[in-house]
């Protein structure tokens, strides 16, 4: 039984006109780079999307009967294991942002004639992220983008707030810089005409429709959202609908204009090795900007996005060298992530998004959906931890490692110097899935030589001697605190092994265990992050069940405050003195 039949019925004519009149695409090659793109933002109407692709000849019609079965690829909401789905939808309010990324890519990077169509439900228009996307499309005049609002009046549990006030929707769209046309969404003629209007701005088709259109007794009635029809009723309705079919003639899709450039984003390598001097100081946030600008010379498909923080994240260095490949997303982090996901579809670009790491937390749902979309996006979060100093807790990322570690198939880089940062940027560009690079504000010493080899999941022993008593694991600023603590402990004849994890996910479990066994089973983790979900918990999870290994953790235990970085590291017990105390405690206890 089909779930969400009513949400599909309201969009039937829209989908028919789009796929068999308006759109240009190769029906048997849904991911062809020249094709027009379609995003179903109201993902619960998945059955009509599948029906359209069956009608187009891509899906066997019999497969439609396997909807939502574990043996079928036809999930309850669209996902990219289906070749015709570029981005997963279903968490509402995100489809338009991804469509904006696709349209921006088509207009400004590919300079191709493919167009992007996105269908939204009226219920999801209550999501703020929709209006972030509306603003973005208006600012960048995405005239190759068409949003179709299926105004069917009813939400899941109640009518949508504006019900059928299509004129209000029209005014809102116009205020955001769109050309907005009101149509009868069940009139094929009106729809064909509306889709034919090209303007020098994005177009919004505001389609007045009825939920459950064509189903006697259910059309425009509440309490039918997501409910399959009772069997006897379904059979009767199907016959009613069949009796209305006027022509059985197969309509073929119109092929696209083939003018999208061919793109290869495999194996993008830095043009030259890093160029740092051991002992020189640089903040990893600045090293990120330098590395990204450098990588931009290796491929014209490396792009950068930022949310009005480019002079703090140093992505402005990329903008200076590659102005045509920088997208200013303004202060709209949720939309910035969606734009990146759209830009990355069909392997057209390799996006790097940057902002303060703390502000990615508000985009967690977009990041979660990006993972479900099997998207290859790279996110760099600067200003992590209490080490940013005077700006105070609202700017300090102290939850970001927990968040990004929880994302499936994610890779979490936490480089501790300029060389490691440059390598992280290069690796992220070539690593599938969601990559997060955590960067810091303080300037710290370069500790690696320029020819040091870095790999995902490979930690580094930065300091060791034969009679080390404790393995200390730190990253970013706390790695440098650990090295300072080791110097202090050396004067007291206590040796510690200092480990730089480089990637917090995946973690180098083997090296951590080898070090622990060489230091009497003692591990001390120290991190500029809350206790929950950070380095300490990652290491604890890696060594759980290993006999004789103990993990002691130092982390930020409460909401911090403003102050100088050194004062804050001391106040929250993650500076060199705290490490010295903890090591001594472990050694005397032993």
XYZ file of C-alpha atoms in Angstrom:
590
model
C 0.000 0.000 0.000
C 1.290 3.460 -0.875
C 1.844 5.767 2.069
C 1.356 9.504 1.465
C -1.045 9.059 -1.495
C -2.692 12.435 -0.740
C 0.644 14.326 -0.864
C 1.349 12.650 -4.211
C -2.056 13.433 -5.715
C -1.727 17.177 -5.134
C 1.506 17.151 -7.154
C 0.507 14.797 -9.974
C -0.010 17.373 -12.716
C 3.088 19.331 -11.622
C 5.251 16.219 -11.904
C 3.712 15.192 -15.221
C 4.354 18.614 -16.775
C 7.881 18.824 -15.346
C 9.062 15.414 -16.485
C 7.184 15.058 -19.770
C 7.040 18.628 -21.043
C 9.444 21.040 -19.339
C 12.578 19.202 -18.240
C 15.420 18.148 -20.563
C 17.140 14.932 -19.512
C 18.247 11.455 -20.540
C 15.713 9.142 -18.960
C 18.029 6.128 -18.957
C 20.982 8.090 -17.538
C 19.582 10.084 -14.585
C 23.002 11.353 -13.376
C 24.124 12.619 -16.764
C 25.921 15.954 -16.120
C 23.940 17.701 -18.900
C 20.515 16.781 -17.482
C 18.159 19.235 -15.845
C 18.114 18.569 -12.077
C 15.050 17.858 -9.938
C 14.926 17.958 -6.135
C 11.858 16.672 -4.291
C 12.101 18.746 -1.123
C 8.790 17.328 0.155
C 10.475 13.925 0.382
C 7.420 12.114 1.776
C 5.908 12.355 -1.734
C 8.570 9.826 -2.827
C 6.024 7.438 -4.441
C 5.195 9.982 -7.154
C 8.911 10.510 -7.854
C 9.325 6.745 -8.293
C 6.198 6.582 -10.465
C 7.550 9.321 -12.730
C 10.872 7.516 -13.225
C 8.964 4.305 -13.992
C 6.889 6.198 -16.552
C 10.098 7.669 -18.011
C 11.352 4.106 -18.468
C 14.190 4.080 -15.917
C 12.469 1.919 -13.273
C 10.593 -1.288 -14.103
C 6.948 -0.687 -13.204
C 6.792 -3.903 -11.145
C 9.501 -2.490 -8.844
C 7.040 0.177 -7.633
C 5.178 -2.531 -5.738
C 8.278 -3.054 -3.570
C 8.052 0.483 -2.143
C 9.502 0.667 1.396
C 10.469 -3.035 1.466
C 13.899 -3.859 2.894
C 14.763 -5.710 -0.317
C 14.109 -2.635 -2.494
C 16.025 0.599 -3.123
C 12.731 2.505 -3.081
C 12.924 3.848 0.479
C 10.114 5.772 2.162
C 11.950 9.023 1.353
C 14.340 9.591 -1.585
C 17.994 8.582 -1.064
C 20.997 8.629 -3.451
C 21.251 4.851 -3.783
C 18.577 5.685 -6.386
C 20.420 7.049 -9.440
C 17.765 9.727 -9.975
C 18.139 11.150 -6.436
C 20.987 13.643 -5.973
C 20.251 14.542 -2.357
C 18.322 12.766 0.376
C 15.234 14.675 1.481
C 12.758 13.991 4.236
C 14.002 16.311 6.915
C 11.888 19.123 5.566
C 13.115 22.541 4.488
C 16.453 21.457 3.018
C 15.759 20.643 -0.641
C 15.787 24.247 -1.851
C 19.222 24.949 -0.332
C 20.694 21.968 -2.174
C 18.903 23.057 -5.373
C 20.496 26.519 -4.965
C 23.925 24.846 -4.784
C 23.197 22.938 -7.991
C 21.913 26.067 -9.739
C 24.889 28.164 -8.577
C 27.217 25.461 -9.904
C 25.364 25.340 -13.235
C 25.387 29.106 -13.674
C 28.786 30.126 -12.312
C 31.077 27.047 -12.445
C 29.771 24.818 -15.258
C 28.327 27.770 -17.208
C 25.969 25.213 -18.722
C 22.338 25.357 -19.814
C 20.911 22.724 -17.449
C 18.185 24.040 -15.161
C 17.244 23.089 -11.615
C 13.694 22.428 -10.404
C 12.737 21.989 -6.757
C 9.300 21.058 -5.455
C 8.411 22.114 -1.919
C 5.365 21.412 0.203
C 3.563 24.321 1.849
C 4.054 22.789 5.305
C 7.849 22.918 5.082
C 7.804 26.608 4.206
C 7.592 27.236 7.978
C 11.266 26.156 8.141
C 13.671 29.091 8.338
C 16.172 27.272 6.138
C 13.737 27.645 3.201
C 13.974 31.426 3.512
C 17.766 31.323 3.873
C 17.755 29.532 0.496
C 15.192 31.947 -0.975
C 17.427 34.877 0.022
C 20.541 33.192 -1.410
C 18.883 32.541 -4.793
C 17.604 36.121 -4.933
C 21.008 37.643 -4.101
C 22.840 35.552 -6.712
C 20.066 35.910 -9.339
C 19.831 32.177 -9.988
C 17.693 32.491 -13.122
C 18.273 28.779 -13.863
C 16.335 27.811 -10.726
C 12.599 27.157 -10.445
C 10.921 26.430 -7.114
C 7.461 24.909 -7.241
C 5.365 25.435 -4.125
C 2.708 22.729 -3.847
C 0.142 24.730 -1.867
C -2.230 21.899 -0.992
C -3.398 23.616 2.225
C -2.969 20.706 4.632
C 0.006 19.774 6.781
C 0.464 16.494 8.652
C -1.691 17.191 11.690
C -3.310 20.531 10.887
C -3.780 22.932 7.983
C -0.646 24.879 7.009
C -0.659 28.386 8.558
C -1.509 30.267 5.338
C -3.822 27.575 3.934
C -4.752 28.702 0.402
C -3.636 32.355 0.654
C -1.516 32.065 -2.468
C -1.205 35.858 -2.775
C 0.664 35.966 0.557
C 3.113 33.329 -0.691
C 3.562 35.357 -3.865
C 4.378 38.568 -1.964
C 6.871 36.755 0.251
C 8.652 35.235 -2.743
C 8.784 38.599 -4.518
C 10.211 40.239 -1.393
C 13.091 37.740 -1.592
C 13.898 38.704 -5.176
C 11.977 35.992 -7.027
C 9.620 36.188 -9.996
C 6.465 34.569 -8.560
C 3.565 33.173 -10.612
C 0.304 31.865 -9.139
C -1.198 28.930 -11.047
C -3.925 26.337 -10.723
C -1.657 23.404 -9.896
C -4.098 20.951 -11.462
C -4.205 22.757 -14.819
C -1.696 21.254 -17.237
C -2.097 24.235 -19.573
C -1.386 26.818 -16.859
C 1.623 24.850 -15.624
C 3.113 24.483 -19.129
C 2.744 28.216 -19.669
C 4.237 29.154 -16.275
C 7.306 26.934 -16.741
C 7.931 28.604 -20.081
C 8.450 32.077 -18.573
C 12.171 32.845 -18.351
C 13.244 35.840 -16.237
C 16.582 37.253 -15.054
C 15.829 36.050 -11.522
C 14.770 32.774 -9.903
C 11.174 31.715 -10.550
C 8.629 30.560 -7.977
C 5.575 28.703 -9.257
C 2.932 28.994 -6.546
C 0.566 26.161 -7.374
C -2.809 26.103 -5.660
C -3.592 22.397 -5.293
C -5.759 20.040 -3.273
C -4.401 17.274 -1.108
C -5.788 13.936 -2.243
C -6.969 15.424 -5.562
C -9.101 12.937 -7.487
C -9.821 10.675 -4.514
C -13.529 10.869 -3.748
C -14.239 11.526 -0.072
C -10.583 12.274 0.745
C -9.743 15.282 -1.437
C -9.018 18.368 0.716
C -9.925 16.462 3.910
C -7.844 16.495 7.110
C -6.428 13.403 8.861
C -5.328 11.534 5.717
C -1.650 12.605 5.691
C 0.650 9.602 5.319
C -2.184 7.079 5.479
C -2.568 4.348 2.867
C -6.077 3.924 1.468
C -8.118 0.946 2.707
C -7.820 -1.899 0.156
C -11.390 -1.879 -1.215
C -11.328 1.917 -1.485
C -7.928 1.871 -3.254
C -9.135 -0.513 -5.948
C -12.219 1.605 -6.634
C -10.141 4.830 -6.833
C -7.622 3.216 -9.210
C -10.472 2.285 -11.554
C -11.919 5.811 -11.321
C -8.526 7.303 -12.227
C -7.992 4.838 -15.108
C -11.376 5.787 -16.556
C -10.165 9.409 -16.795
C -7.054 8.559 -18.849
C -7.542 10.107 -22.314
C -4.456 8.799 -24.100
C -2.213 5.785 -23.512
C 0.499 7.222 -25.769
C 3.977 7.106 -24.222
C 5.567 10.570 -23.921
C 9.328 10.528 -24.194
C 11.649 12.832 -22.234
C 13.298 15.637 -24.220
C 17.088 15.165 -24.319
C 19.306 17.917 -22.844
C 21.704 20.319 -24.541
C 25.143 18.785 -24.006
C 27.209 21.730 -22.827
C 28.370 20.899 -19.301
C 32.186 20.563 -19.206
C 33.671 17.205 -18.289
C 35.111 17.262 -14.783
C 37.627 15.066 -12.969
C 37.969 15.597 -9.224
C 39.906 12.404 -8.469
C 43.319 12.623 -6.829
C 43.724 16.383 -6.334
C 47.245 16.960 -4.971
C 49.022 20.029 -3.591
C 51.234 21.558 -6.308
C 54.205 21.742 -3.874
C 55.067 20.360 -0.414
C 54.430 22.503 2.692
C 56.884 25.348 3.218
C 57.201 25.842 6.983
C 60.159 26.058 9.391
C 60.158 23.950 12.555
C 59.760 26.320 15.500
C 58.039 29.104 13.540
C 54.591 29.978 14.864
C 51.322 30.036 12.944
C 47.682 29.488 13.924
C 46.151 26.404 12.308
C 43.187 28.568 11.193
C 45.594 30.645 9.091
C 47.427 27.555 7.831
C 43.998 26.317 6.653
C 43.428 29.458 4.558
C 46.911 29.233 3.048
C 46.503 25.514 2.300
C 43.103 25.968 0.680
C 44.349 28.805 -1.550
C 47.255 26.568 -2.565
C 45.034 23.567 -3.298
C 42.871 25.861 -5.446
C 45.753 25.982 -7.941
C 45.711 22.180 -8.275
C 42.119 22.023 -9.535
C 39.634 24.614 -10.738
C 36.911 22.514 -9.088
C 38.031 23.305 -5.536
C 35.533 25.863 -4.237
C 35.214 27.677 -0.903
C 32.129 28.794 1.007
C 31.979 30.913 4.141
C 29.371 32.513 6.370
C 30.726 36.063 6.723
C 33.703 34.903 8.824
C 36.298 34.715 6.019
C 38.651 37.185 7.735
C 38.641 34.989 10.874
C 38.668 31.533 9.257
C 41.199 32.837 6.699
C 39.160 31.542 3.762
C 39.627 35.108 2.468
C 43.089 33.942 1.326
C 41.312 31.563 -1.079
C 38.954 34.318 -2.200
C 41.898 36.596 -2.986
C 43.500 34.015 -5.289
C 40.343 32.412 -6.738
C 37.563 35.031 -6.503
C 35.288 33.225 -9.007
C 35.257 30.083 -6.876
C 34.373 31.652 -3.548
C 30.727 31.703 -2.417
C 29.797 34.146 0.326
C 26.824 32.528 2.052
C 26.412 35.286 4.666
C 25.272 34.450 8.197
C 23.179 31.403 7.288
C 25.180 28.333 8.278
C 22.381 25.834 7.686
C 21.966 27.025 4.136
C 25.745 27.145 3.613
C 25.956 23.400 4.291
C 23.019 22.733 1.942
C 24.633 24.880 -0.787
C 27.849 22.851 -0.430
C 25.876 19.595 -0.710
C 24.223 20.893 -3.896
C 27.551 22.043 -5.347
C 29.098 18.625 -4.689
C 26.352 16.611 -6.451
C 27.314 14.612 -9.552
C 30.980 15.211 -8.618
C 30.954 18.712 -10.112
C 32.999 20.405 -7.357
C 34.976 19.793 -4.154
C 33.518 22.252 -1.626
C 35.218 23.539 1.536
C 32.913 25.414 3.949
C 34.291 27.430 6.811
C 32.947 29.240 9.856
C 33.546 29.159 13.611
C 33.243 25.497 14.608
C 30.608 26.468 17.191
C 28.246 27.655 14.447
C 28.251 24.339 12.594
C 26.261 22.919 15.514
C 23.181 24.841 14.321
C 23.512 23.037 10.983
C 23.676 19.562 12.523
C 20.508 18.446 10.748
C 21.904 19.582 7.380
C 25.160 17.736 8.165
C 23.229 14.608 9.201
C 21.230 14.735 5.959
C 24.444 15.341 3.972
C 25.709 12.016 5.323
C 22.460 10.314 4.296
C 22.959 11.983 0.888
C 26.398 10.275 0.671
C 27.728 13.780 0.075
C 31.434 14.597 -0.180
C 31.716 17.932 1.591
C 34.515 19.388 3.698
C 33.779 21.605 6.678
C 36.425 23.588 8.527
C 35.550 24.892 11.980
C 37.868 27.493 13.467
C 37.908 29.055 16.961
C 37.571 25.802 18.844
C 37.662 25.593 22.615
C 38.420 27.983 25.463
C 41.731 28.872 23.803
C 39.974 31.548 21.713
C 40.029 33.697 24.861
C 38.141 36.930 25.360
C 35.180 36.337 23.009
C 33.617 34.041 25.577
C 31.580 30.834 25.523
C 29.097 31.662 22.741
C 32.001 31.585 20.247
C 33.837 28.564 21.707
C 33.297 25.213 20.012
C 33.251 22.679 22.832
C 30.725 20.197 21.398
C 31.907 19.949 17.796
C 34.015 16.781 18.105
C 31.085 14.958 19.705
C 28.804 16.124 16.909
C 31.060 15.275 13.967
C 32.188 11.942 15.456
C 28.526 10.900 15.614
C 28.002 11.462 11.868
C 28.194 8.150 9.942
C 31.286 7.632 7.751
C 32.672 11.026 8.800
C 36.379 11.847 9.047
C 37.436 14.231 11.812
C 40.811 15.967 11.387
C 42.360 17.863 14.290
C 45.725 19.152 13.009
C 48.199 20.560 15.521
C 50.518 22.617 13.338
C 50.770 24.248 9.898
C 52.223 21.191 8.167
C 49.529 18.865 9.543
C 46.835 21.404 8.575
C 48.039 21.566 4.969
C 48.047 17.753 4.805
C 44.555 17.611 6.340
C 43.208 19.944 3.634
C 44.736 17.807 0.873
C 43.487 14.551 2.415
C 39.976 15.950 2.968
C 39.723 16.872 -0.726
C 40.309 13.207 -1.590
C 38.323 11.548 1.206
C 34.724 10.452 0.647
C 31.996 11.462 3.074
C 31.751 14.344 5.522
C 35.187 15.692 6.492
C 35.609 18.082 9.410
C 38.831 20.002 10.062
C 39.082 21.570 13.531
C 41.338 24.640 13.672
C 42.526 26.871 16.503
C 43.035 30.578 17.065
C 46.362 30.714 18.991
C 49.641 30.686 17.116
C 51.566 27.496 17.875
C 54.969 26.227 16.841
C 55.541 24.123 13.706
C 56.574 20.675 14.995
C 56.674 18.609 11.788
C 59.132 18.716 8.927
C 57.690 19.528 5.495
C 58.204 15.992 4.181
C 56.330 14.307 7.062
C 53.760 11.831 5.691
C 50.209 12.102 7.031
C 47.375 9.623 6.468
C 43.798 9.348 7.693
C 43.718 7.184 10.819
C 47.445 7.460 11.449
C 48.604 9.096 14.692
C 52.107 10.462 15.380
C 54.392 9.931 18.354
C 55.791 13.429 18.789
C 57.995 12.697 21.809
C 59.273 9.464 23.339
C 62.075 7.884 25.344
C 62.679 4.307 26.463
C 61.410 4.712 30.030
C 58.247 6.761 29.480
C 55.723 6.323 32.278
C 52.540 7.829 30.813
C 51.189 8.308 27.265
C 49.751 11.818 26.937
C 47.346 12.391 24.041
C 46.540 15.970 23.058
C 45.557 17.780 19.860
C 45.746 21.379 18.711
C 46.619 23.680 21.613
C 46.660 20.827 24.159
C 49.323 18.946 22.185
C 51.594 21.969 22.631
C 50.671 22.123 26.332
C 51.581 18.419 26.585
C 54.981 19.064 24.992
C 55.588 21.935 27.447
C 54.543 19.666 30.336
C 56.952 16.973 29.114
C 59.816 19.493 29.328
C 58.840 20.338 32.917
C 58.537 16.641 33.859
C 61.898 15.808 32.316
C 63.535 18.032 34.959
C 61.949 15.755 37.569
C 63.134 12.615 35.735
C 59.639 11.618 34.645
C 59.385 10.629 30.980
C 56.108 10.937 29.064
C 55.258 9.799 25.561
C 53.312 12.473 23.646
C 50.907 11.353 20.949
C 49.211 13.469 18.258
C 46.111 11.595 16.995
C 45.791 13.784 13.813
C 42.398 12.235 13.061
C 40.008 11.823 15.990
C 37.883 9.638 13.709
C 39.140 7.179 12.629
C 41.465 6.888 15.605
C 44.822 5.074 15.382
C 43.874 2.386 17.879
C 46.969 0.259 17.263
C 49.484 3.038 17.937
C 47.562 4.202 21.023
C 47.642 0.653 22.452
C 51.311 0.179 21.584
C 52.161 3.401 23.418
C 49.948 2.500 26.379
C 51.638 -0.903 26.743
C 55.053 0.802 26.632
C 53.985 3.223 29.434
C 52.599 0.792 32.055
C 49.091 0.931 30.567
C 48.629 4.597 31.503
C 46.953 7.018 29.100
C 46.195 10.665 29.852
C 44.012 12.582 27.374
C 43.802 16.367 27.431
C 41.481 18.346 25.174
C 40.009 21.786 24.584
C 36.464 20.366 24.413
C 33.797 19.240 26.859
C 34.241 15.809 28.442
C 31.343 14.301 26.506
C 32.094 12.893 23.079
C 35.584 14.310 22.637
C 39.096 12.864 22.461
C 38.940 11.250 25.915
C 35.781 9.324 25.129
C 37.088 8.376 21.672
C 40.282 6.973 23.208
C 38.322 5.229 25.987
C 36.119 3.547 23.390
C 39.208 2.459 21.421
C 40.867 0.731 24.405
C 37.786 -0.637 26.165
C 38.308 -4.241 27.272
C 42.099 -4.069 26.935
C 43.557 -5.541 30.135
C 45.746 -3.238 32.209
C 45.026 -0.041 30.258
C 43.603 2.953 32.150
C 42.492 6.263 30.689
C 42.543 9.494 32.708
C 40.848 12.472 31.086
C 41.328 16.234 31.295
C 38.695 18.337 29.534
C 36.492 21.397 29.997
C 33.973 20.587 32.708
C 31.600 23.559 32.660
C 30.462 26.544 30.616
C 33.531 28.791 30.357
C 33.856 32.591 30.410
C 35.912 35.381 28.839
C 39.575 35.734 29.697
C 43.031 35.378 28.217
C 43.639 31.999 26.498
C 46.345 31.006 29.010
C 44.097 31.977 31.955
C 41.246 29.889 30.588
C 43.392 26.816 29.864
C 44.567 27.067 33.493
C 41.090 27.700 34.941
C 39.666 24.624 33.207
C 42.601 22.377 34.009
C 43.881 21.631 30.503
C 47.190 23.546 30.522
C 50.752 22.297 31.025
C 50.574 22.607 34.843
C 47.389 20.523 34.959
C 49.077 17.889 32.776
C 52.141 17.822 35.049
C 49.891 17.356 38.121
C 47.871 14.574 36.447
C 51.020 12.715 35.302
C 52.564 12.915 38.773
C 49.330 11.633 40.281
C 49.347 8.631 37.940
C 53.028 7.859 38.570
C 52.745 8.013 42.384
C 49.480 6.018 42.324
C 51.280 3.359 40.257
